[in-house]
mmCIF file of C-alpha atoms in Angstrom:
data_model
loop_
_atom_site.group_PDB
_atom_site.id
_atom_site.type_symbol
_atom_site.label_atom_id
_atom_site.label_comp_id
_atom_site.label_asym_id
_atom_site.label_seq_id
_atom_site.Cartn_x
_atom_site.Cartn_y
_atom_site.Cartn_z
ATOM 1 C CA UNK A 1 -6.214 15.842 13.683
ATOM 2 C CA UNK A 2 -8.932 14.409 15.771
ATOM 3 C CA UNK A 3 -10.026 11.324 13.198
ATOM 4 C CA UNK A 4 -6.038 10.614 13.911
ATOM 5 C CA UNK A 5 -6.053 10.349 17.331
ATOM 6 C CA UNK A 6 -9.535 9.025 17.410
ATOM 7 C CA UNK A 7 -8.827 5.683 14.288
ATOM 8 C CA UNK A 8 -5.133 5.551 17.061
ATOM 9 C CA UNK A 9 -7.898 4.800 20.047
ATOM 10 C CA UNK A 10 -10.114 2.826 17.686
ATOM 11 C CA UNK A 11 -7.434 0.465 16.964
ATOM 12 C CA UNK A 12 -5.948 0.176 19.804
ATOM 13 C CA UNK A 13 -9.107 -0.660 21.018
ATOM 14 C CA UNK A 14 -9.313 -3.998 18.350
ATOM 15 C CA UNK A 15 -5.931 -4.489 18.275
ATOM 16 C CA UNK A 16 -5.898 -5.017 22.155
ATOM 17 C CA UNK A 17 -9.386 -7.020 22.283
ATOM 18 C CA UNK A 18 -7.739 -9.933 19.233
ATOM 19 C CA UNK A 19 -9.841 -8.464 16.714
ATOM 20 C CA UNK A 20 -7.398 -8.132 14.086
ATOM 21 C CA UNK A 21 -7.726 -4.276 12.813
ATOM 22 C CA UNK A 22 -5.013 -3.195 9.235
ATOM 23 C CA UNK A 23 -3.517 -0.970 9.493
ATOM 24 C CA UNK A 24 -3.425 -0.506 5.540
ATOM 25 C CA UNK A 25 -7.412 -0.081 5.596
ATOM 26 C CA UNK A 26 -7.029 1.952 8.791
ATOM 27 C CA UNK A 27 -4.360 4.748 5.891
ATOM 28 C CA UNK A 28 -7.764 4.519 3.443
ATOM 29 C CA UNK A 29 -9.326 6.311 5.755
ATOM 30 C CA UNK A 30 -7.681 8.810 6.077
ATOM 31 C CA UNK A 31 -6.616 11.970 3.245
ATOM 32 C CA UNK A 32 -3.367 10.814 2.183
ATOM 33 C CA UNK A 33 -1.222 13.653 3.902
ATOM 34 C CA UNK A 34 -2.479 12.070 7.378
ATOM 35 C CA UNK A 35 -1.114 8.494 6.666
ATOM 36 C CA UNK A 36 2.700 9.490 7.245
ATOM 37 C CA UNK A 37 1.035 10.207 11.214
ATOM 38 C CA UNK A 38 -1.785 8.012 11.948
ATOM 39 C CA UNK A 39 1.032 4.941 10.424
ATOM 40 C CA UNK A 40 3.825 6.091 12.643
ATOM 41 C CA UNK A 41 1.220 5.997 15.892
ATOM 42 C CA UNK A 42 -0.311 2.435 14.730
ATOM 43 C CA UNK A 43 3.467 1.390 14.960
ATOM 44 C CA UNK A 44 3.437 3.920 18.649
ATOM 45 C CA UNK A 45 0.457 1.608 19.595
ATOM 46 C CA UNK A 46 1.963 -2.015 17.820
ATOM 47 C CA UNK A 47 5.377 -1.146 19.489
ATOM 48 C CA UNK A 48 3.348 -0.416 23.273
ATOM 49 C CA UNK A 49 0.884 -3.336 23.392
ATOM 50 C CA UNK A 50 1.783 -6.644 24.295
ATOM 51 C CA UNK A 51 1.361 -8.842 21.306
ATOM 52 C CA UNK A 52 -1.709 -10.377 21.041
ATOM 53 C CA UNK A 53 -2.223 -14.343 22.142
ATOM 54 C CA UNK A 54 -1.143 -15.777 19.069
ATOM 55 C CA UNK A 55 -4.073 -17.970 17.259
ATOM 56 C CA UNK A 56 -4.292 -22.123 18.020
ATOM 57 C CA UNK A 57 -4.405 -22.278 14.358
ATOM 58 C CA UNK A 58 -1.412 -19.613 13.653
ATOM 59 C CA UNK A 59 1.028 -22.144 17.077
ATOM 60 C CA UNK A 60 -0.065 -24.703 13.976
ATOM 61 C CA UNK A 61 1.299 -23.182 10.875
ATOM 62 C CA UNK A 62 4.250 -21.921 12.509
ATOM 63 C CA UNK A 63 5.544 -25.137 14.107
ATOM 64 C CA UNK A 64 4.850 -25.757 10.281
ATOM 65 C CA UNK A 65 7.140 -23.639 8.909
ATOM 66 C CA UNK A 66 10.519 -24.460 11.521
ATOM 67 C CA UNK A 67 9.941 -27.814 10.798
ATOM 68 C CA UNK A 68 10.688 -27.495 6.853
ATOM 69 C CA UNK A 69 6.658 -27.611 5.921
ATOM 70 C CA UNK A 70 4.738 -25.700 4.403
ATOM 71 C CA UNK A 71 2.254 -24.218 6.770
ATOM 72 C CA UNK A 72 -0.678 -24.257 5.151
ATOM 73 C CA UNK A 73 -1.158 -27.300 3.665
ATOM 74 C CA UNK A 74 -1.194 -28.146 8.190
ATOM 75 C CA UNK A 75 -4.104 -25.988 8.083
ATOM 76 C CA UNK A 76 -6.205 -27.469 5.667
ATOM 77 C CA UNK A 77 -5.605 -31.047 6.980
ATOM 78 C CA UNK A 78 -6.094 -29.447 10.198
ATOM 79 C CA UNK A 79 -9.464 -28.618 9.296
ATOM 80 C CA UNK A 80 -10.176 -32.324 7.050
ATOM 81 C CA UNK A 81 -10.175 -30.721 4.173
ATOM 82 C CA UNK A 82 -8.942 -31.561 1.295
ATOM 83 C CA UNK A 83 -7.470 -29.873 -1.742
ATOM 84 C CA UNK A 84 -10.207 -29.976 -4.695
ATOM 85 C CA UNK A 85 -12.900 -28.370 -2.015
ATOM 86 C CA UNK A 86 -10.732 -26.396 -0.533
ATOM 87 C CA UNK A 87 -10.468 -24.622 -4.856
ATOM 88 C CA UNK A 88 -13.525 -25.130 -5.271
ATOM 89 C CA UNK A 89 -15.005 -22.869 -2.812
ATOM 90 C CA UNK A 90 -11.358 -20.218 -3.102
ATOM 91 C CA UNK A 91 -13.100 -20.384 -6.975
ATOM 92 C CA UNK A 92 -16.730 -19.663 -5.510
ATOM 93 C CA UNK A 93 -14.868 -16.462 -3.247
ATOM 94 C CA UNK A 94 -12.917 -14.592 -6.398
ATOM 95 C CA UNK A 95 -15.769 -15.092 -8.528
ATOM 96 C CA UNK A 96 -14.096 -17.326 -11.198
ATOM 97 C CA UNK A 97 -16.214 -19.443 -14.024
ATOM 98 C CA UNK A 98 -15.985 -23.607 -13.124
ATOM 99 C CA UNK A 99 -14.121 -23.886 -16.258
ATOM 100 C CA UNK A 100 -11.680 -22.532 -14.609
ATOM 101 C CA UNK A 101 -11.387 -24.298 -10.994
ATOM 102 C CA UNK A 102 -8.471 -26.572 -12.695
ATOM 103 C CA UNK A 103 -6.505 -23.580 -12.717
ATOM 104 C CA UNK A 104 -7.076 -22.303 -9.456
ATOM 105 C CA UNK A 105 -5.899 -25.977 -8.419
ATOM 106 C CA UNK A 106 -2.791 -25.322 -10.293
ATOM 107 C CA UNK A 107 -1.738 -22.327 -8.475
ATOM 108 C CA UNK A 108 -3.493 -23.412 -5.130
ATOM 109 C CA UNK A 109 -0.709 -25.985 -5.721
ATOM 110 C CA UNK A 110 2.237 -23.346 -6.271
ATOM 111 C CA UNK A 111 0.757 -21.418 -3.084
ATOM 112 C CA UNK A 112 0.756 -24.443 -0.420
ATOM 113 C CA UNK A 113 3.354 -26.042 -2.027
ATOM 114 C CA UNK A 114 5.728 -21.962 -1.626
ATOM 115 C CA UNK A 115 6.317 -21.971 -4.533
ATOM 116 C CA UNK A 116 4.584 -18.999 -5.779
ATOM 117 C CA UNK A 117 6.921 -15.973 -5.122
ATOM 118 C CA UNK A 118 4.136 -13.106 -2.953
ATOM 119 C CA UNK A 119 4.383 -10.252 -4.196
ATOM 120 C CA UNK A 120 2.790 -10.796 -7.185
ATOM 121 C CA UNK A 121 -0.858 -12.679 -5.210
ATOM 122 C CA UNK A 122 -3.717 -9.739 -5.255
ATOM 123 C CA UNK A 123 -4.473 -8.930 -2.175
ATOM 124 C CA UNK A 124 -8.123 -11.000 -2.363
ATOM 125 C CA UNK A 125 -7.300 -13.870 -2.852
ATOM 126 C CA UNK A 126 -5.361 -13.683 0.605
ATOM 127 C CA UNK A 127 -8.358 -12.908 1.526
ATOM 128 C CA UNK A 128 -10.067 -15.505 0.259
ATOM 129 C CA UNK A 129 -7.723 -18.936 1.132
ATOM 130 C CA UNK A 130 -7.974 -16.621 4.600
ATOM 131 C CA UNK A 131 -11.162 -16.447 4.591
ATOM 132 C CA UNK A 132 -12.058 -20.542 3.356
ATOM 133 C CA UNK A 133 -9.627 -21.252 6.372
ATOM 134 C CA UNK A 134 -11.365 -19.674 8.469
ATOM 135 C CA UNK A 135 -8.204 -17.963 9.584
ATOM 136 C CA UNK A 136 -7.709 -13.847 10.318
ATOM 137 C CA UNK A 137 -6.289 -12.544 6.785
ATOM 138 C CA UNK A 138 -2.885 -10.963 9.428
ATOM 139 C CA UNK A 139 -2.209 -14.555 10.882
ATOM 140 C CA UNK A 140 -2.407 -16.668 7.758
ATOM 141 C CA UNK A 141 1.159 -18.311 7.069
ATOM 142 C CA UNK A 142 1.552 -18.319 3.130
ATOM 143 C CA UNK A 143 5.379 -19.674 2.405
ATOM 144 C CA UNK A 144 7.042 -18.445 -0.734
ATOM 145 C CA UNK A 145 10.759 -19.514 -1.943
ATOM 146 C CA UNK A 146 12.680 -17.829 -0.677
ATOM 147 C CA UNK A 147 13.958 -14.240 -2.152
ATOM 148 C CA UNK A 148 17.920 -15.169 -3.526
ATOM 149 C CA UNK A 149 20.168 -11.325 -3.761
ATOM 150 C CA UNK A 150 19.282 -10.760 -7.280
ATOM 151 C CA UNK A 151 15.628 -10.793 -6.315
ATOM 152 C CA UNK A 152 15.404 -13.858 -8.423
ATOM 153 C CA UNK A 153 13.070 -17.204 -6.617
ATOM 154 C CA UNK A 154 14.608 -20.242 -5.153
ATOM 155 C CA UNK A 155 11.646 -22.787 -4.024
ATOM 156 C CA UNK A 156 11.706 -23.074 -0.146
ATOM 157 C CA UNK A 157 10.402 -26.567 -0.138
ATOM 158 C CA UNK A 158 8.930 -29.245 -2.256
ATOM 159 C CA UNK A 159 7.719 -32.174 0.087
ATOM 160 C CA UNK A 160 3.614 -31.448 -1.076
ATOM 161 C CA UNK A 161 1.121 -33.225 -0.403
ATOM 162 C CA UNK A 162 1.114 -37.049 -1.295
ATOM 163 C CA UNK A 163 -0.682 -37.904 -3.984
ATOM 164 C CA UNK A 164 -1.583 -34.312 -4.704
ATOM 165 C CA UNK A 165 0.372 -34.882 -6.902
ATOM 166 C CA UNK A 166 -1.228 -31.414 -9.740
ATOM 167 C CA UNK A 167 1.157 -31.339 -13.403
ATOM 168 C CA UNK A 168 2.400 -27.878 -13.657
ATOM 169 C CA UNK A 169 2.237 -28.668 -17.345
ATOM 170 C CA UNK A 170 -1.507 -27.608 -16.911
ATOM 171 C CA UNK A 171 -0.089 -23.968 -17.215
ATOM 172 C CA UNK A 172 1.486 -24.267 -20.453
ATOM 173 C CA UNK A 173 -1.394 -26.155 -21.418
ATOM 174 C CA UNK A 174 -3.664 -22.193 -21.767
ATOM 175 C CA UNK A 175 -1.468 -20.978 -23.852
ATOM 176 C CA UNK A 176 -2.547 -17.437 -25.350
ATOM 177 C CA UNK A 177 -3.169 -14.354 -23.127
ATOM 178 C CA UNK A 178 -3.027 -13.640 -19.197
ATOM 179 C CA UNK A 179 -6.655 -13.788 -17.134
ATOM 180 C CA UNK A 180 -8.274 -12.930 -14.306
ATOM 181 C CA UNK A 181 -6.349 -16.178 -12.906
ATOM 182 C CA UNK A 182 -2.699 -15.321 -13.697
ATOM 183 C CA UNK A 183 -3.470 -11.555 -12.658
ATOM 184 C CA UNK A 184 -4.893 -13.114 -9.808
ATOM 185 C CA UNK A 185 -2.173 -15.075 -8.743
ATOM 186 C CA UNK A 186 0.778 -13.649 -9.647
ATOM 187 C CA UNK A 187 -0.145 -9.884 -11.164
ATOM 188 C CA UNK A 188 1.253 -7.877 -8.832
ATOM 189 C CA UNK A 189 0.591 -6.107 -5.452
ATOM 190 C CA UNK A 190 -2.876 -4.474 -4.947
ATOM 191 C CA UNK B 1 1.452 -1.501 29.636
ATOM 192 C CA UNK B 2 4.267 -2.385 27.201
ATOM 193 C CA UNK B 3 3.949 -6.588 28.671
ATOM 194 C CA UNK B 4 7.559 -8.196 29.873
ATOM 195 C CA UNK B 5 8.775 -9.577 26.823
ATOM 196 C CA UNK B 6 11.738 -12.415 26.987
ATOM 197 C CA UNK B 7 14.739 -11.684 25.247
ATOM 198 C CA UNK B 8 16.602 -13.844 23.267
ATOM 199 C CA UNK B 9 19.931 -13.092 25.495
ATOM 200 C CA UNK B 10 17.645 -15.563 27.989
ATOM 201 C CA UNK B 11 16.311 -18.075 25.488
ATOM 202 C CA UNK B 12 18.021 -21.591 25.082
ATOM 203 C CA UNK B 13 17.668 -21.401 21.487
ATOM 204 C CA UNK B 14 15.681 -23.835 21.039
ATOM 205 C CA UNK B 15 12.251 -24.372 19.028
ATOM 206 C CA UNK B 16 9.375 -24.727 21.286
ATOM 207 C CA UNK B 17 10.479 -20.874 22.290
ATOM 208 C CA UNK B 18 11.097 -20.010 19.094
ATOM 209 C CA UNK B 19 7.912 -21.282 17.713
ATOM 210 C CA UNK B 20 6.168 -18.796 20.295
ATOM 211 C CA UNK B 21 8.324 -15.396 19.803
ATOM 212 C CA UNK B 22 7.446 -15.201 16.288
ATOM 213 C CA UNK B 23 3.471 -16.959 16.158
ATOM 214 C CA UNK B 24 2.677 -13.536 18.460
ATOM 215 C CA UNK B 25 4.774 -11.613 16.449
ATOM 216 C CA UNK B 26 3.835 -12.972 13.178
ATOM 217 C CA UNK B 27 0.720 -10.735 12.690
ATOM 218 C CA UNK B 28 2.069 -7.859 15.130
ATOM 219 C CA UNK B 29 5.491 -7.728 12.353
ATOM 220 C CA UNK B 30 2.319 -7.285 9.458
ATOM 221 C CA UNK B 31 0.532 -4.294 10.114
ATOM 222 C CA UNK B 32 4.193 -2.161 11.286
ATOM 223 C CA UNK B 33 4.655 -3.538 7.496
ATOM 224 C CA UNK B 34 1.315 -2.676 6.496
ATOM 225 C CA UNK B 35 1.374 0.742 8.906
ATOM 226 C CA UNK B 36 4.079 2.295 6.252
ATOM 227 C CA UNK B 37 2.228 2.153 3.134
ATOM 228 C CA UNK B 38 5.474 1.823 1.987
ATOM 229 C CA UNK B 39 4.435 -2.056 0.562
ATOM 230 C CA UNK B 40 1.567 -3.457 -0.499
ATOM 231 C CA UNK B 41 -0.553 -6.352 -0.380
ATOM 232 C CA UNK B 42 1.338 -10.032 -1.288
ATOM 233 C CA UNK B 43 4.464 -7.812 -1.259
ATOM 234 C CA UNK B 44 4.262 -6.679 2.734
ATOM 235 C CA UNK B 45 3.349 -10.503 3.417
ATOM 236 C CA UNK B 46 7.576 -10.911 1.226
ATOM 237 C CA UNK B 47 8.476 -9.065 3.558
ATOM 238 C CA UNK B 48 6.708 -10.545 6.318
ATOM 239 C CA UNK B 49 8.169 -13.790 5.122
ATOM 240 C CA UNK B 50 11.957 -12.429 5.096
ATOM 241 C CA UNK B 51 11.798 -10.634 8.119
ATOM 242 C CA UNK B 52 10.309 -14.114 10.042
ATOM 243 C CA UNK B 53 13.571 -16.127 7.903
ATOM 244 C CA UNK B 54 16.516 -13.868 9.444
ATOM 245 C CA UNK B 55 15.294 -14.052 13.489
ATOM 246 C CA UNK B 56 14.407 -17.288 13.166
ATOM 247 C CA UNK B 57 18.060 -18.541 11.424
ATOM 248 C CA UNK B 58 19.162 -16.501 14.241
ATOM 249 C CA UNK B 59 17.954 -17.843 17.465
ATOM 250 C CA UNK B 60 18.451 -21.058 16.206
ATOM 251 C CA UNK B 61 22.358 -20.103 15.464
ATOM 252 C CA UNK B 62 22.227 -18.931 18.689
ATOM 253 C CA UNK B 63 22.019 -15.065 18.376
ATOM 254 C CA UNK B 64 22.223 -12.787 21.422
ATOM 255 C CA UNK B 65 19.766 -9.719 20.874
ATOM 256 C CA UNK B 66 20.356 -6.955 23.139
ATOM 257 C CA UNK B 67 16.866 -5.065 22.747
ATOM 258 C CA UNK B 68 14.680 -7.669 23.767
ATOM 259 C CA UNK B 69 12.550 -9.112 22.067
ATOM 260 C CA UNK B 70 9.182 -7.760 20.275
ATOM 261 C CA UNK B 71 12.533 -4.141 20.065
ATOM 262 C CA UNK B 72 14.750 -6.437 18.114
ATOM 263 C CA UNK B 73 11.370 -7.549 15.720
ATOM 264 C CA UNK B 74 10.588 -4.883 15.103
ATOM 265 C CA UNK B 75 14.112 -3.110 14.148
ATOM 266 C CA UNK B 76 15.214 -6.053 12.097
ATOM 267 C CA UNK B 77 11.989 -5.258 10.280
ATOM 268 C CA UNK B 78 12.599 -2.012 9.547
ATOM 269 C CA UNK B 79 15.838 -3.172 8.283
ATOM 270 C CA UNK B 80 14.007 -5.767 5.911
ATOM 271 C CA UNK B 81 11.735 -3.521 4.808
ATOM 272 C CA UNK B 82 14.939 -0.338 4.203
ATOM 273 C CA UNK B 83 16.109 -2.775 2.326
ATOM 274 C CA UNK B 84 13.114 -4.766 0.127
ATOM 275 C CA UNK B 85 11.914 -1.592 -1.463
ATOM 276 C CA UNK B 86 16.190 -0.481 -2.153
ATOM 277 C CA UNK B 87 15.658 -3.680 -4.048
ATOM 278 C CA UNK B 88 12.470 -3.160 -5.374
ATOM 279 C CA UNK B 89 13.329 0.433 -7.010
ATOM 280 C CA UNK B 90 16.322 -1.315 -8.322
ATOM 281 C CA UNK B 91 14.878 -3.734 -10.325
ATOM 282 C CA UNK B 92 12.870 -0.982 -11.688
ATOM 283 C CA UNK B 93 15.880 0.462 -12.613
ATOM 284 C CA UNK B 94 17.548 -2.368 -14.598
ATOM 285 C CA UNK B 95 14.295 -3.404 -16.451
ATOM 286 C CA UNK B 96 14.278 -0.043 -17.434
ATOM 287 C CA UNK B 97 14.878 0.865 -21.192
ATOM 288 C CA UNK B 98 18.412 2.360 -21.305
ATOM 289 C CA UNK B 99 17.960 6.356 -21.115
ATOM 290 C CA UNK B 100 14.837 6.077 -19.757
ATOM 291 C CA UNK B 101 15.452 6.921 -16.435
ATOM 292 C CA UNK B 102 13.387 9.672 -14.199
ATOM 293 C CA UNK B 103 15.172 12.476 -13.059
ATOM 294 C CA UNK B 104 12.621 12.739 -9.806
ATOM 295 C CA UNK B 105 13.095 9.826 -9.527
ATOM 296 C CA UNK B 106 16.361 8.423 -7.517
ATOM 297 C CA UNK B 107 17.396 4.928 -7.052
ATOM 298 C CA UNK B 108 19.537 3.887 -3.707
ATOM 299 C CA UNK B 109 21.654 0.713 -4.958
ATOM 300 C CA UNK B 110 23.706 1.139 -1.645
ATOM 301 C CA UNK B 111 20.780 0.725 0.531
ATOM 302 C CA UNK B 112 20.777 -2.881 1.162
ATOM 303 C CA UNK B 113 24.661 -2.544 1.669
ATOM 304 C CA UNK B 114 24.235 -0.624 3.792
ATOM 305 C CA UNK B 115 21.844 -2.617 5.752
ATOM 306 C CA UNK B 116 23.588 -5.640 5.394
ATOM 307 C CA UNK B 117 27.081 -3.799 7.081
ATOM 308 C CA UNK B 118 24.832 -2.539 10.613
ATOM 309 C CA UNK B 119 26.647 -5.081 13.128
ATOM 310 C CA UNK B 120 23.382 -6.016 15.383
ATOM 311 C CA UNK B 121 25.786 -5.022 18.759
ATOM 312 C CA UNK B 122 26.842 -1.522 17.418
ATOM 313 C CA UNK B 123 23.268 0.041 16.548
ATOM 314 C CA UNK B 124 21.991 -1.493 19.387
ATOM 315 C CA UNK B 125 24.953 0.474 21.057
ATOM 316 C CA UNK B 126 24.157 3.321 19.432
ATOM 317 C CA UNK B 127 20.413 3.360 20.262
ATOM 318 C CA UNK B 128 22.166 3.404 24.418
ATOM 319 C CA UNK B 129 23.980 5.947 23.455
ATOM 320 C CA UNK B 130 21.044 8.337 22.774
ATOM 321 C CA UNK B 131 19.570 7.731 25.888
ATOM 322 C CA UNK B 132 19.492 9.160 28.906
ATOM 323 C CA UNK B 133 22.392 9.030 31.920
ATOM 324 C CA UNK B 134 20.880 6.584 34.079
ATOM 325 C CA UNK B 135 19.352 5.436 31.287
ATOM 326 C CA UNK B 136 21.605 4.599 28.859
ATOM 327 C CA UNK B 137 23.619 3.523 31.711
ATOM 328 C CA UNK B 138 21.304 0.611 33.066
ATOM 329 C CA UNK B 139 20.549 -0.380 29.736
ATOM 330 C CA UNK B 140 23.615 -1.337 29.033
ATOM 331 C CA UNK B 141 24.660 -2.955 31.814
ATOM 332 C CA UNK B 142 21.086 -5.049 31.502
ATOM 333 C CA UNK B 143 20.979 -5.517 27.779
ATOM 334 C CA UNK B 144 24.725 -5.470 27.125
ATOM 335 C CA UNK B 145 26.686 -7.608 30.153
ATOM 336 C CA UNK B 146 23.957 -9.304 30.735
ATOM 337 C CA UNK B 147 22.916 -8.187 34.574
ATOM 338 C CA UNK B 148 19.975 -8.857 35.602
ATOM 339 C CA UNK B 149 17.753 -5.493 36.385
ATOM 340 C CA UNK B 150 18.703 -6.488 40.850
ATOM 341 C CA UNK B 151 22.193 -6.548 39.636
ATOM 342 C CA UNK B 152 22.267 -3.662 37.369
ATOM 343 C CA UNK B 153 20.066 -1.888 40.290
ATOM 344 C CA UNK B 154 22.606 -2.601 42.959
ATOM 345 C CA UNK B 155 25.639 -1.329 41.159
ATOM 346 C CA UNK B 156 23.611 1.438 40.110
ATOM 347 C CA UNK B 157 22.794 2.446 43.636
ATOM 348 C CA UNK B 158 19.380 2.539 43.048
ATOM 349 C CA UNK B 159 16.323 0.860 43.962
ATOM 350 C CA UNK B 160 15.389 -2.505 42.213
ATOM 351 C CA UNK B 161 11.567 -0.678 41.943
ATOM 352 C CA UNK B 162 13.033 2.994 40.774
ATOM 353 C CA UNK B 163 15.361 0.379 37.889
ATOM 354 C CA UNK B 164 12.287 -0.970 36.606
ATOM 355 C CA UNK B 165 11.295 2.036 35.427
ATOM 356 C CA UNK B 166 14.201 3.663 34.720
ATOM 357 C CA UNK B 167 14.668 0.559 32.721
ATOM 358 C CA UNK B 168 10.293 1.212 31.294
ATOM 359 C CA UNK B 169 11.203 5.042 30.387
ATOM 360 C CA UNK B 170 13.688 4.103 28.307
ATOM 361 C CA UNK B 171 11.880 0.350 26.365
ATOM 362 C CA UNK B 172 9.548 3.266 25.476
ATOM 363 C CA UNK B 173 11.994 5.975 24.071
ATOM 364 C CA UNK B 174 13.333 2.883 22.236
ATOM 365 C CA UNK B 175 10.241 2.102 20.981
ATOM 366 C CA UNK B 176 9.531 5.572 19.743
ATOM 367 C CA UNK B 177 12.665 5.815 18.267
ATOM 368 C CA UNK B 178 12.132 2.831 15.546
ATOM 369 C CA UNK B 179 9.034 3.266 15.170
ATOM 370 C CA UNK B 180 10.294 7.212 13.790
ATOM 371 C CA UNK B 181 12.743 5.201 12.243
ATOM 372 C CA UNK B 182 10.035 3.490 10.249
ATOM 373 C CA UNK B 183 8.858 6.812 8.007
#
């Protein structure tokens, strides 16, 4: 139990200092039977402590989202990065072979334009996108299709960066077995 | 010590205020969701998106939250998470081959409906009813009747300082309940 108290205090310090502690990573540090209690204490911290001042990038993404524009696209534009640069760095971060870069590009396009269901994206992808974009993972604003009542996705955003059109047929151009790229972007949580 | 957050009851509902609310709580809400251990990875992102789609829609439509904005957002997060988990369980159940339903995995098909039917006013009133004496009266006058704290103090025959202390204690108690509700 003392470990839980120490972890709670550590989370509080990190959170108050704006260092973006990850609640799930904290839960991983205690045995399973203690996770519920630690989670409850983390929520106490979140309820008690004032939210950290948002980073300028977060505000930028929020404003884009509220205008109905893809937040990730806005963030990339503010970084002055081309989509190809991002895709190339993302492929590196995800340790995917160069020959599959075009497939990463297709998935990234879907991610950036809010067409890719968030629930299917692996943790590694969120981490990699955040790193490439230079923001904290928790601050990253990715917009997935809004789920309808029956759980089926409907695209929220239709607008993409002019001149950045990607043929979605490229996904169909690689029929056959699912590979690591499919798994990273659509393989499910975790 | 929690800073005094602005209630949307005092927000004019324009996007400038909305920007600040969403940006401030964007990260805390993800941590709140991840601290429950009930969803992972992209699922947590999906829940966060649903929370803020709802918050955005409600604030733009002029919704008058009866709780401080942080408490209201965490409460919406709890509801959204419960609905998401129930919905995911329902999806898994529908996708399961006929005759393959394990007896040890309860599926709560009704949870989403129940959550949607929870009226916000009723939920807040219920929270305030659970508070004791002065705390209950103060929160009711402040959030449901719309009186400023100084006016509440006058109505209750207490000092403004005392009103602030009672207000703080009541908020802390409500936050505690919201934390427990999520587990």
